[in-house]
Amino acid sequence: MSRTCGAGRVRALSLAVVCAVALSGLPSAATVALDTTTGAPGIGDPYWPLDGNGGIDVRHYDVAVDYDFATGELSGTTTLTMAARTDLATFHLDLLLPVTAVSVEGVPAAFAKPVEHELRVTPATVVARDDVVEVEVTYAGRPGSIVYADELNWLASDRELLAANEPHMAPWWYPANDHPSDKATFDIAVTGPATHQAVSNGLLVNRRVDGARATTQWRVLRPMTTYNALLALGRYDVEQTTRGGLPSYVAVSRDLPAFERSAALRQLRRSDEITAWLARRLGPYPFESTGGLVTGLPAGFALENQTRPTYPGAPDTELLVHELGHQWFGNSVSVRRWRDIWLNEGFAQFLQHYWLETHRGQPAQQWLRKTHRAFAATRGFWRLDIADPGAARVFDNAVYVRGAMAVQALRHRIGDRTFWRLLRAWTDRRRHGTGGIGDFRTLAERVARQPLDGFFRAWLSAPRAPAVTRRNGLR
Ligand code: ARG
Ligand code: ZN
């Protein structure tokens, strides 16, 4: 298990929070979905009923934020280009900060915050189904004081800021249709002290200094999930290179001790080489740049932020492989619903073992057998249904370790060649899209030309250790 599964800031989703919201007068997603003129407050993911919103499809976010280290206040203006999937008399966005103005197509709109997480917009005129409109939201507040779904996601000191988390991060700094099934391109402009660098996703397009403040613009050319959007402000050592036509941008916090800074930089420099290695197995790299960021803040876990993963301290090589592996599994092909998290973590974790096999002579199948034996008598390890772990346990150890075991077992069962053909077919057909575990199983059965329902049940859902059989990939 990598450090990615270590201490997290997400704790169990408090049912009390959900219930309080359900009782607060907001209709449930299911009720509202029947009303074609009202956008529902949730997209219909039972893990977090208020995440995402009904009736809208965001195509592009233009985010401009300004952060003040002295007060901890963030102010912003975000313009969303979005399509209406139904006639919309009102619609919702997800944003935790107080809002001062909203306009739709340049016309002021009425708005309300029925609960902290929801911004309800009522445009002056109904937005007709299939219309594409620009929605501008102006807001300001102190993200560091806000808790949602038991997460306090704002990590900031008086000198560095890192907004990076999963499954939720966007509503602490920009209004979003906050669910991985609605991906969009982004422009992200960050204003902060001119002594600092602002780091985000994609390509650095401009940096403009105006007195003591600097505004840095980043551009994301390929669709990105909302939790992947990165906001980092700090004093960083930065290196920009281009290898094989792929730009790489790496940043290391100067707040780290010198020995760790140099170790971090040395490791981050390998991001392009590891990206290229992964591309040889998984198919063409899906994005416009690569790189990474090592924070000086106590982040507690790494995150696969699109094109620019973030790490708490110098990453070891396996962690680089994990987060860069997520660029295919999670970022290019994203979960359709949060219950599909195995498609992210099981595969990223498996790739670490594949790296160890090819670079350190430790066969992944040997690791699988050893781990299966080691956990054979540990009932708790096998109990969780990792194809539907529940909101409180999306990052459970079992999702990672059993998840990776399942992937290796599949590889052994269907054979190495068929397995890599399957992975390439998956990442190719669903590139920049989404997928669920059922879709993966269907494709696996087609590529391997055999039924695999028993295999998937045994490895993902049955509450016991899979029997040591050929069919379970253990012989
Ligand atoms: N997706 C991340 C990774 O494994 C883990 C995020 C964990 N997040 C958390 N809040 N604990 O790379
Ligand atoms: Zn991961």
XYZ file of C-alpha atoms and ligand atoms in Angstrom:
488
model
C 0.000 0.000 0.000
C 1.359 3.408 -0.891
C 1.308 6.493 1.223
C -1.668 7.606 -0.806
C -3.894 5.557 1.451
C -2.434 7.066 4.625
C -3.983 9.532 6.985
C -6.672 11.398 5.117
C -8.613 14.499 5.882
C -11.828 12.828 4.814
C -13.597 11.174 7.650
C -16.757 9.164 7.592
C -19.629 10.991 5.983
C -21.883 11.974 8.782
C -25.338 10.708 8.069
C -26.609 13.459 10.290
C -25.438 16.038 7.744
C -27.291 14.365 4.891
C -30.409 13.876 6.952
C -30.391 17.471 8.127
C -30.230 18.603 4.516
C -32.950 16.195 3.452
C -35.230 17.636 6.087
C -34.392 21.226 5.310
C -37.021 21.588 2.629
C -34.947 20.747 -0.423
C -36.787 18.233 -2.533
C -34.902 15.012 -3.186
C -33.150 14.576 -6.532
C -35.626 11.905 -7.534
C -38.614 14.189 -6.976
C -37.116 17.115 -8.803
C -35.954 15.108 -11.791
C -39.627 14.766 -12.707
C -39.974 18.533 -12.867
C -38.570 19.515 -16.249
C -38.288 23.220 -15.480
C -36.316 22.915 -12.286
C -32.709 21.835 -12.014
C -32.292 19.356 -9.173
C -29.851 20.148 -6.338
C -28.061 16.836 -6.889
C -26.977 14.854 -9.947
C -28.317 11.612 -8.489
C -25.256 10.012 -6.895
C -26.496 8.348 -3.695
C -23.067 8.664 -1.995
C -23.421 12.455 -1.811
C -26.957 13.436 -2.767
C -26.158 17.151 -3.109
C -23.115 16.675 -5.354
C -23.557 17.855 -8.900
C -26.876 19.181 -10.121
C -29.715 18.144 -12.361
C -30.399 19.546 -15.803
C -27.040 21.142 -16.588
C -23.940 20.154 -18.510
C -20.929 22.419 -17.965
C -18.644 22.721 -21.007
C -16.084 25.222 -19.712
C -15.091 26.973 -16.499
C -13.334 30.325 -16.536
C -12.186 30.694 -12.938
C -10.504 33.856 -11.604
C -9.652 33.944 -7.898
C -7.674 36.250 -5.647
C -6.306 34.990 -2.336
C -5.226 37.083 0.647
C -2.875 35.287 3.040
C -3.375 37.906 5.761
C -7.130 37.418 6.054
C -7.575 33.950 4.553
C -10.150 35.436 2.241
C -10.706 34.252 -1.302
C -12.665 36.346 -3.784
C -13.557 35.162 -7.221
C -15.481 35.493 -10.421
C -16.206 32.315 -12.326
C -17.931 32.115 -15.682
C -19.424 28.762 -16.575
C -20.384 27.907 -20.130
C -23.160 25.394 -19.710
C -25.828 23.622 -21.711
C -29.351 23.122 -20.406
C -30.445 19.499 -20.577
C -34.016 20.502 -19.915
C -35.964 23.783 -19.762
C -34.549 25.563 -16.734
C -36.582 28.088 -14.762
C -34.037 27.607 -11.990
C -30.897 25.519 -11.626
C -28.307 24.763 -8.975
C -24.529 25.000 -8.710
C -22.307 23.735 -5.883
C -20.469 26.479 -3.982
C -19.792 26.842 -0.264
C -18.774 30.522 -0.290
C -21.130 33.516 0.028
C -22.243 34.931 -3.339
C -22.650 38.591 -4.217
C -23.886 38.498 -7.828
C -25.016 36.109 -10.558
C -25.759 36.847 -14.182
C -26.948 34.623 -17.015
C -26.000 35.775 -20.509
C -25.056 39.124 -18.971
C -28.479 39.664 -17.396
C -28.615 39.801 -13.575
C -30.254 36.693 -12.111
C -31.930 36.070 -8.768
C -30.078 33.663 -6.498
C -30.312 32.051 -3.079
C -28.357 29.673 -0.887
C -30.961 27.257 0.507
C -28.123 25.358 2.216
C -24.439 26.235 2.381
C -23.434 23.822 -0.419
C -26.085 24.903 -2.926
C -26.385 28.025 -5.040
C -29.816 28.231 -6.639
C -30.009 30.518 -9.659
C -33.236 31.856 -11.128
C -32.503 33.530 -14.462
C -34.651 36.443 -15.659
C -35.984 34.208 -18.444
C -36.221 30.420 -18.697
C -33.177 28.809 -20.284
C -34.509 26.531 -22.994
C -33.403 22.939 -23.302
C -30.159 22.583 -25.328
C -29.374 26.289 -25.063
C -25.773 27.038 -24.145
C -25.451 29.982 -21.770
C -22.762 31.824 -19.858
C -23.330 32.051 -16.131
C -21.152 34.453 -14.156
C -20.899 34.087 -10.382
C -19.137 36.593 -8.096
C -18.304 35.436 -4.583
C -16.007 35.908 -1.591
C -15.429 34.265 1.742
C -13.070 32.369 4.011
C -12.831 28.793 2.700
C -10.753 27.747 5.714
C -13.772 27.975 7.981
C -16.076 25.737 5.947
C -16.897 22.064 6.456
C -18.907 19.938 4.012
C -19.413 16.158 4.150
C -17.085 16.149 7.172
C -14.269 17.555 5.060
C -12.343 20.691 5.952
C -10.528 20.984 2.676
C -8.672 24.230 2.849
C -4.997 23.678 3.637
C -3.265 27.007 4.200
C -0.579 28.599 6.326
C 0.434 32.252 6.294
C 2.747 31.508 3.334
C 1.389 28.599 1.332
C -1.996 27.425 0.115
C -2.947 24.038 -1.303
C -6.480 23.273 -2.417
C -6.314 19.632 -3.499
C -8.704 16.931 -2.414
C -11.061 14.209 -3.536
C -13.979 13.592 -3.748
C -14.707 17.255 -2.983
C -12.648 20.370 -3.514
C -14.292 22.679 -6.039
C -17.035 24.219 -3.846
C -14.390 25.715 -1.549
C -13.086 27.927 -4.373
C -15.324 27.932 -7.454
C -18.961 27.205 -8.329
C -19.216 23.831 -10.034
C -21.359 21.000 -11.184
C -19.326 19.030 -8.702
C -19.444 15.454 -9.901
C -16.914 13.444 -11.959
C -19.543 12.589 -14.573
C -19.609 16.211 -15.809
C -16.153 17.084 -17.107
C -15.169 20.377 -18.733
C -12.204 22.379 -19.982
C -10.838 25.155 -17.758
C -9.156 28.518 -17.709
C -7.813 29.228 -14.224
C -6.394 32.621 -13.214
C -4.926 33.017 -9.737
C -3.918 36.314 -8.137
C -1.620 36.319 -5.124
C 1.559 37.917 -3.790
C 4.116 38.608 -6.550
C 6.682 36.855 -4.340
C 4.746 33.591 -4.807
C 4.033 31.245 -7.724
C 0.531 30.097 -8.509
C 0.379 26.490 -9.741
C -2.568 24.823 -11.385
C -3.392 22.308 -14.128
C -2.450 22.176 -17.792
C -0.385 24.844 -19.511
C 1.002 28.025 -18.009
C -0.185 30.688 -20.444
C 0.661 33.967 -18.759
C 1.966 35.666 -15.627
C 1.392 39.362 -15.115
C 2.837 41.354 -12.219
C 0.963 44.406 -11.025
C 2.802 46.028 -8.125
C 2.938 43.610 -5.227
C 0.427 41.203 -6.801
C 0.771 38.725 -9.656
C -1.888 37.015 -11.751
C -1.024 33.647 -13.269
C -3.143 32.021 -15.950
C -3.389 28.286 -16.556
C -5.271 26.523 -19.329
C -6.704 22.998 -19.372
C -7.354 21.867 -22.935
C -8.860 18.434 -22.249
C -11.962 17.674 -20.191
C -11.260 17.522 -16.462
C -13.323 16.464 -13.446
C -14.066 19.236 -10.962
C -12.135 17.661 -8.062
C -9.021 17.570 -10.224
C -8.756 21.366 -10.467
C -5.693 22.468 -8.490
C -5.068 25.716 -6.667
C -1.610 26.121 -5.139
C 0.091 29.328 -4.081
C 3.509 29.400 -2.483
C 7.201 30.004 -2.864
C 8.316 27.168 -5.091
C 11.421 26.099 -6.960
C 10.076 25.616 -10.471
C 11.453 23.689 -13.445
C 9.944 23.638 -16.906
C 11.153 21.240 -19.569
C 9.845 19.658 -22.739
C 10.596 16.061 -23.597
C 9.295 14.304 -26.682
C 7.007 17.277 -27.306
C 5.351 17.017 -23.881
C 5.820 20.047 -21.589
C 6.537 19.282 -17.947
C 6.148 21.738 -15.061
C 7.346 20.770 -11.607
C 7.334 22.813 -8.406
C 8.785 22.163 -4.948
C 7.971 24.240 -1.896
C 10.883 26.277 -0.581
C 9.497 25.769 2.896
C 10.856 22.217 2.888
C 14.304 21.507 4.363
C 17.091 21.633 1.760
C 17.699 17.861 1.645
C 14.040 17.159 1.043
C 13.791 19.878 -1.594
C 16.543 18.310 -3.647
C 15.106 14.799 -3.209
C 11.686 16.094 -4.240
C 13.036 17.842 -7.320
C 15.056 14.794 -8.318
C 11.958 12.592 -8.122
C 9.556 15.070 -9.789
C 11.966 15.342 -12.733
C 11.177 11.695 -13.458
C 7.499 12.483 -14.101
C 8.007 12.755 -17.870
C 10.003 9.511 -18.074
C 7.368 7.643 -16.028
C 4.560 9.202 -18.072
C 6.272 7.909 -21.232
C 6.720 4.440 -19.680
C 3.023 4.313 -18.773
C 2.039 5.473 -22.263
C 3.879 2.486 -23.754
C 1.580 0.190 -21.740
C -1.658 2.123 -21.603
C -1.741 4.003 -24.907
C -1.076 7.667 -25.738
C -0.879 10.090 -22.795
C -4.267 11.864 -22.760
C -3.189 15.395 -21.769
C -1.265 18.472 -22.851
C 1.388 18.503 -20.133
C 2.737 16.620 -17.140
C 4.672 17.397 -13.958
C 3.854 17.637 -10.292
C 4.016 19.676 -7.128
C 5.496 18.938 -3.706
C 3.885 21.007 -0.992
C 5.413 22.153 2.266
C 2.023 21.882 3.947
C 0.970 18.769 5.893
C -1.228 17.354 3.116
C -1.362 13.784 4.440
C -1.898 12.221 1.013
C -0.985 12.603 -2.620
C -3.585 13.448 -5.246
C -3.590 12.813 -8.985
C -4.544 16.379 -10.031
C -4.828 16.315 -13.818
C -1.413 16.899 -15.437
C 0.008 18.025 -12.086
C -0.264 15.555 -9.205
C 0.423 16.929 -5.743
C 2.583 15.160 -3.160
C 3.163 15.663 0.561
C 6.985 15.590 0.595
C 9.367 13.890 -1.828
C 7.481 11.053 -3.544
C 9.046 7.634 -3.957
C 8.942 6.163 -7.448
C 5.937 3.944 -6.768
C 3.894 6.921 -5.674
C 4.847 8.748 -8.890
C 3.687 5.702 -10.861
C 0.423 5.632 -8.891
C -0.495 9.285 -9.413
C 0.645 9.366 -13.030
C -1.227 6.107 -13.653
C -4.358 7.932 -12.520
C -4.014 10.229 -15.543
C -5.462 7.308 -17.549
C -7.442 5.647 -14.753
C -9.481 8.388 -13.120
C -8.644 11.498 -15.107
C -9.030 10.536 -18.763
C -11.489 7.746 -17.964
C -13.390 8.988 -14.913
C -15.806 7.246 -12.593
C -19.436 7.537 -13.639
C -20.529 7.321 -9.999
C -18.454 7.336 -6.852
C -19.195 3.668 -6.240
C -16.940 2.954 -9.258
C -13.828 4.127 -7.346
C -12.141 0.718 -7.821
C -11.583 1.733 -11.452
C -9.337 4.521 -10.145
C -7.561 3.166 -7.105
C -7.367 -0.540 -7.958
C -5.668 0.206 -11.279
C -3.322 2.964 -10.032
C -2.251 0.659 -7.217
C -1.803 -2.297 -9.592
C 0.478 -0.185 -11.798
C 2.824 0.247 -8.825
C 3.159 -3.531 -8.603
C 3.680 -3.779 -12.334
C 6.459 -1.205 -12.000
C 8.097 -3.302 -9.272
C 7.830 -6.345 -11.531
C 9.504 -4.684 -14.494
C 12.091 -2.634 -12.577
C 12.900 -4.625 -9.461
C 12.237 -8.197 -10.523
C 9.332 -8.666 -8.103
C 6.551 -10.404 -10.090
C 3.105 -8.988 -9.370
C 1.682 -12.517 -9.295
C 4.044 -13.411 -6.468
C 2.860 -10.336 -4.559
C -0.758 -11.367 -5.211
C -0.271 -14.898 -3.851
C 1.677 -13.683 -0.829
C -0.883 -11.005 0.019
C -3.776 -13.434 -0.469
C -2.119 -15.820 1.989
C -1.219 -13.075 4.439
C -4.797 -11.812 4.626
C -6.479 -15.233 4.347
C -7.520 -15.278 7.987
C -8.317 -11.549 8.263
C -12.062 -11.461 7.790
C -12.388 -7.680 7.901
C -10.133 -7.284 4.864
C -12.547 -9.223 2.654
C -15.844 -7.960 3.951
C -16.139 -4.673 2.088
C -17.879 -4.724 -1.308
C -15.257 -2.746 -3.193
C -17.621 -2.389 -6.155
C -19.860 -0.346 -3.830
C -17.859 0.570 -0.723
C -20.145 3.329 0.530
C -19.378 7.037 0.869
C -17.455 6.652 4.116
C -15.085 4.067 2.644
C -14.274 5.130 -0.916
C -10.580 5.296 0.080
C -10.587 2.213 2.265
C -7.427 0.144 2.287
C -9.405 -2.704 0.706
C -10.273 -0.546 -2.326
C -6.552 -0.067 -2.941
C -4.989 -3.386 -1.940
C -7.748 -5.872 -2.767
C -8.463 -3.603 -5.725
C -4.928 -4.085 -7.070
C -5.062 -7.819 -6.270
C -8.213 -8.109 -8.367
C -6.500 -6.419 -11.314
C -3.463 -8.702 -11.121
C -5.707 -11.749 -10.710
C -7.549 -10.700 -13.868
C -4.232 -10.366 -15.665
C -3.257 -13.888 -14.607
C -6.657 -15.348 -15.456
C -6.979 -13.933 -18.985
C -3.264 -13.833 -19.827
C -0.808 -10.962 -20.140
C -1.433 -10.139 -23.813
C -5.202 -10.140 -23.533
C -4.984 -8.119 -20.319
C -2.968 -5.268 -21.855
C -5.193 -5.317 -24.918
C -8.138 -4.870 -22.560
C -6.542 -1.959 -20.707
C -5.668 -0.220 -23.951
C -9.155 -0.776 -25.334
C -10.666 0.674 -22.140
C -8.485 3.787 -22.066
C -8.856 4.283 -25.814
C -12.620 3.890 -26.145
C -13.456 5.902 -23.047
C -10.711 8.515 -23.440
C -11.883 11.842 -21.906
C -15.115 10.169 -20.831
C -16.491 8.159 -17.961
C -17.167 4.532 -17.202
C -18.544 2.226 -14.553
C -17.468 -1.150 -13.234
C -20.244 -2.863 -15.216
C -18.907 -1.311 -18.432
C -15.431 -2.559 -17.613
C -16.685 -6.071 -16.979
C -18.595 -6.090 -20.266
C -15.495 -5.017 -22.170
C -13.317 -7.539 -20.311
C -15.699 -10.351 -21.256
C -15.702 -9.236 -24.862
C -11.925 -8.892 -25.156
C -11.206 -12.109 -23.232
C -14.116 -13.938 -24.912
C -15.302 -15.545 -21.710
C -17.849 -14.889 -18.971
C -16.245 -13.236 -15.957
C -19.195 -12.567 -13.660
C -18.007 -15.202 -11.155
C -14.509 -13.723 -11.199
C -15.687 -10.164 -10.559
C -18.089 -11.275 -7.839
C -15.365 -13.282 -6.077
C -12.828 -10.447 -6.156
C -14.946 -7.338 -5.696
C -18.113 -8.223 -3.846
C -18.056 -11.626 -2.106
C -17.381 -11.093 1.626
C -14.615 -13.698 1.826
C -11.184 -14.465 0.387
C -11.435 -15.812 -3.182
C -10.712 -19.527 -3.335
C -7.299 -20.510 -4.667
C -8.421 -21.552 -8.154
C -7.413 -20.945 -11.725
C -10.688 -19.161 -12.357
C -9.823 -16.699 -9.591
C -6.417 -16.105 -11.133
C -4.620 -17.617 -8.177
C -3.179 -20.713 -9.863
N -6.938 9.612 -5.107
C -5.900 9.821 -4.123
C -4.841 8.813 -4.468
O -4.886 7.684 -4.137
C -6.321 9.653 -2.734
C -7.148 10.720 -2.210
C -7.430 10.478 -0.794
N -8.179 11.561 -0.312
C -8.473 11.715 0.938
N -9.172 12.759 1.255
N -8.078 10.854 1.815
O -3.968 9.054 -5.180
Zn -4.918 6.779 -6.013
